[in-house]
Amino acid sequence: MFDCVFCKIIKKEIPADVVYEDENFLGFLDITPINPGHILLVPKEHHENLYDMPDALLAKIAPLIKKLAIAVKKGVNAEGINIGMNNERPAGQLVFHAHFHIMPRFSNDGFRHWRGAPYKKGESSEVASKIKKFLT
Ligand code: AMP
Ligand code: ZN
């Protein structure tokens, strides 16, 4: 919190190109966009990642992500939008204040989907069971 770059942006201690602000959230341009118009949407309260965010805050953020996605799409004439969130270092999180990436995409922007690989025979049901154990 003390040294959190997004808390500093929220407190206006460092500058950012803010596109959206309300009581609970701030939306601003990512300083190194994958394409111009790439936005970060952050809760004003400091929470490290998705797991730490209260459900009530998450319920409020979903319609906002949609609203910003549509504004970004129209604002930069994007052909598509990716929504992303990196949680924890192995998943690519670099700033440990929860944030959603809203990323404009173009058919010729050169980015590709992550490469997937099919399950081995019988593996998928095993994996599904392991996950379902934590959802009951
Ligand atoms: P992540 O890997 O999901 O933690 O992404 C952190 C993002 O924050 C990166 O895309 C950075 O470009 C962005 N970022 C870091 N510092 C700033 C800043 N001062 N203003 C705007 N975006 C920032
Ligand atoms: Zn913070």
Tab-separated table of C-alpha atoms and ligand atoms in Angstrom:
chain	number	residue	atom	x	y	z
A	1	MET	CA	0.000	0.000	0.000
A	2	PHE	CA	2.673	2.441	1.100
A	3	ASP	CA	4.584	2.070	-2.130
A	4	CYS	CA	1.728	1.049	-4.405
A	5	VAL	CA	1.859	2.866	-7.741
A	6	PHE	CA	-1.891	2.515	-8.316
A	7	CYS	CA	-2.709	3.866	-4.832
A	8	LYS	CA	-0.533	6.856	-5.732
A	9	ILE	CA	-2.466	7.342	-8.979
A	10	ILE	CA	-5.765	7.070	-7.081
A	11	LYS	CA	-4.562	9.697	-4.572
A	12	LYS	CA	-3.402	11.883	-7.513
A	13	GLU	CA	0.154	11.796	-6.204
A	14	ILE	CA	1.359	10.697	-9.627
A	15	PRO	CA	-0.264	11.556	-12.937
A	16	ALA	CA	-2.352	9.295	-15.132
A	17	ASP	CA	-4.703	9.754	-18.068
A	18	VAL	CA	-7.926	9.088	-16.206
A	19	VAL	CA	-10.905	8.119	-18.356
A	20	TYR	CA	-13.328	7.046	-15.625
A	21	GLU	CA	-13.803	7.753	-11.938
A	22	ASP	CA	-16.496	7.057	-9.388
A	23	GLU	CA	-16.666	6.459	-5.639
A	24	ASN	CA	-15.133	2.992	-5.853
A	25	PHE	CA	-13.146	2.719	-9.080
A	26	LEU	CA	-10.667	4.482	-11.322
A	27	GLY	CA	-10.045	3.766	-15.000
A	28	PHE	CA	-6.898	5.132	-16.639
A	29	LEU	CA	-4.660	4.488	-19.626
A	30	ASP	CA	-1.998	1.824	-19.196
A	31	ILE	CA	1.380	3.518	-19.532
A	32	THR	CA	2.643	0.752	-21.868
A	33	PRO	CA	-0.438	-0.213	-23.873
A	34	ILE	CA	-0.624	-3.336	-26.019
A	35	ASN	CA	-2.550	-1.014	-28.368
A	36	PRO	CA	-3.516	2.653	-27.828
A	37	GLY	CA	-6.607	2.804	-25.626
A	38	HIS	CA	-5.539	-0.060	-23.314
A	39	ILE	CA	-7.144	0.794	-19.967
A	40	LEU	CA	-6.632	-0.381	-16.410
A	41	LEU	CA	-9.678	-0.438	-14.159
A	42	VAL	CA	-8.791	-0.525	-10.459
A	43	PRO	CA	-10.707	-0.471	-7.183
A	44	LYS	CA	-9.840	2.572	-5.092
A	45	GLU	CA	-9.454	0.335	-2.053
A	46	HIS	CA	-6.134	-1.470	-2.081
A	47	HIS	CA	-6.655	-5.201	-2.650
A	48	GLU	CA	-3.755	-7.262	-3.879
A	49	ASN	CA	-5.582	-9.415	-6.392
A	50	LEU	CA	-8.880	-11.035	-7.370
A	51	TYR	CA	-8.974	-13.367	-4.367
A	52	ASP	CA	-8.739	-10.424	-1.970
A	53	MET	CA	-11.462	-8.340	-3.583
A	54	PRO	CA	-14.774	-8.357	-1.687
A	55	ASP	CA	-17.643	-9.924	-3.644
A	56	ALA	CA	-19.672	-6.718	-3.322
A	57	LEU	CA	-16.931	-4.780	-5.115
A	58	LEU	CA	-16.639	-7.435	-7.806
A	59	ALA	CA	-20.381	-7.290	-8.375
A	60	LYS	CA	-20.054	-3.565	-9.025
A	61	ILE	CA	-17.088	-3.878	-11.359
A	62	ALA	CA	-18.645	-6.261	-13.908
A	63	PRO	CA	-21.023	-3.705	-15.495
A	64	LEU	CA	-18.209	-1.151	-15.458
A	65	ILE	CA	-15.896	-3.445	-17.382
A	66	LYS	CA	-18.635	-3.734	-19.983
A	67	LYS	CA	-19.189	0.038	-20.082
A	68	LEU	CA	-15.462	0.752	-20.479
A	69	ALA	CA	-15.015	-2.024	-23.045
A	70	ILE	CA	-17.705	-0.446	-25.231
A	71	ALA	CA	-16.219	3.050	-24.768
A	72	VAL	CA	-12.718	1.814	-25.661
A	73	LYS	CA	-14.035	-0.056	-28.682
A	74	LYS	CA	-15.837	3.018	-29.967
A	75	GLY	CA	-13.107	5.468	-28.889
A	76	VAL	CA	-10.272	3.845	-30.806
A	77	ASN	CA	-12.367	2.013	-33.414
A	78	ALA	CA	-11.219	-1.339	-32.090
A	79	GLU	CA	-12.389	-4.502	-33.806
A	80	GLY	CA	-12.410	-6.497	-30.578
A	81	ILE	CA	-11.647	-6.251	-26.863
A	82	ASN	CA	-9.721	-8.547	-24.548
A	83	ILE	CA	-10.365	-8.395	-20.814
A	84	GLY	CA	-7.504	-9.621	-18.665
A	85	MET	CA	-6.443	-9.899	-15.076
A	86	ASN	CA	-3.091	-11.214	-13.900
A	87	ASN	CA	-3.207	-12.705	-10.424
A	88	GLU	CA	0.118	-13.484	-8.730
A	89	ARG	CA	3.613	-13.345	-10.149
A	90	PRO	CA	3.556	-16.637	-12.132
A	91	ALA	CA	0.474	-15.317	-13.938
A	92	GLY	CA	2.313	-12.135	-14.882
A	93	GLN	CA	1.139	-9.783	-12.133
A	94	LEU	CA	3.631	-6.950	-11.745
A	95	VAL	CA	1.570	-4.400	-9.828
A	96	PHE	CA	0.069	-5.891	-6.685
A	97	HIS	CA	-3.060	-3.751	-6.591
A	98	ALA	CA	-5.909	-5.646	-8.262
A	99	HIS	CA	-6.631	-4.382	-11.768
A	100	PHE	CA	-8.471	-5.399	-14.898
A	101	HIS	CA	-6.924	-4.807	-18.315
A	102	ILE	CA	-9.333	-3.664	-21.025
A	103	MET	CA	-7.400	-4.089	-24.249
A	104	PRO	CA	-8.459	-2.965	-27.707
A	105	ARG	CA	-7.689	-5.441	-30.485
A	106	PHE	CA	-7.352	-5.159	-34.236
A	107	SER	CA	-7.318	-7.969	-36.749
A	108	ASN	CA	-3.850	-6.954	-37.928
A	109	ASP	CA	-2.246	-6.199	-34.533
A	110	GLY	CA	-0.140	-9.345	-34.626
A	111	PHE	CA	-1.139	-10.738	-31.221
A	112	ARG	CA	-2.036	-14.398	-31.069
A	113	HIS	CA	-3.952	-16.507	-28.573
A	114	TRP	CA	-2.021	-18.637	-26.086
A	115	ARG	CA	-1.321	-22.031	-27.513
A	116	GLY	CA	-3.380	-24.819	-25.939
A	117	ALA	CA	-2.940	-28.576	-26.054
A	118	PRO	CA	-5.635	-31.253	-25.809
A	119	TYR	CA	-6.010	-33.413	-22.671
A	120	LYS	CA	-4.777	-36.972	-22.640
A	121	LYS	CA	-7.458	-39.667	-22.524
A	122	GLY	CA	-9.286	-39.571	-19.138
A	123	GLU	CA	-7.308	-36.591	-17.881
A	124	SER	CA	-10.028	-33.966	-18.324
A	125	SER	CA	-12.551	-35.629	-15.987
A	126	GLU	CA	-9.839	-36.009	-13.341
A	127	VAL	CA	-8.950	-32.324	-13.593
A	128	ALA	CA	-12.632	-31.311	-13.531
A	129	SER	CA	-13.137	-33.378	-10.335
A	130	LYS	CA	-10.154	-31.738	-8.625
A	131	ILE	CA	-11.642	-28.299	-9.307
A	132	LYS	CA	-15.226	-29.245	-8.413
A	133	LYS	CA	-14.101	-30.313	-4.923
A	134	PHE	CA	-13.533	-26.658	-4.135
A	135	LEU	CA	-16.850	-25.497	-5.537
A	136	THR	CA	-19.228	-27.358	-3.255
B	1	AMP	P1	0.186	-6.523	-14.518
B	1	AMP	O1	1.275	-7.300	-15.206
B	1	AMP	O2	-1.180	-7.056	-14.799
B	1	AMP	O3	0.457	-6.327	-13.043
B	1	AMP	O4	0.197	-5.140	-15.238
B	1	AMP	C1	0.599	-3.941	-14.671
B	1	AMP	C2	0.346	-2.884	-15.710
B	1	AMP	O5	0.460	-1.623	-15.077
B	1	AMP	C3	1.330	-2.892	-16.887
B	1	AMP	O6	0.613	-3.091	-18.096
B	1	AMP	C4	1.981	-1.531	-16.815
B	1	AMP	O7	2.208	-0.973	-18.075
B	1	AMP	C5	0.967	-0.729	-16.022
B	1	AMP	N1	1.519	0.395	-15.278
B	1	AMP	C6	2.554	0.369	-14.405
B	1	AMP	N2	2.773	1.599	-13.907
B	1	AMP	C7	1.842	2.424	-14.467
B	1	AMP	C8	1.556	3.819	-14.357
B	1	AMP	N3	2.258	4.623	-13.573
B	1	AMP	N4	0.528	4.308	-15.079
B	1	AMP	C9	-0.189	3.494	-15.889
B	1	AMP	N5	0.037	2.180	-16.023
B	1	AMP	C10	1.039	1.649	-15.331
B	2	ZN	ZN	-2.650	0.018	-4.030
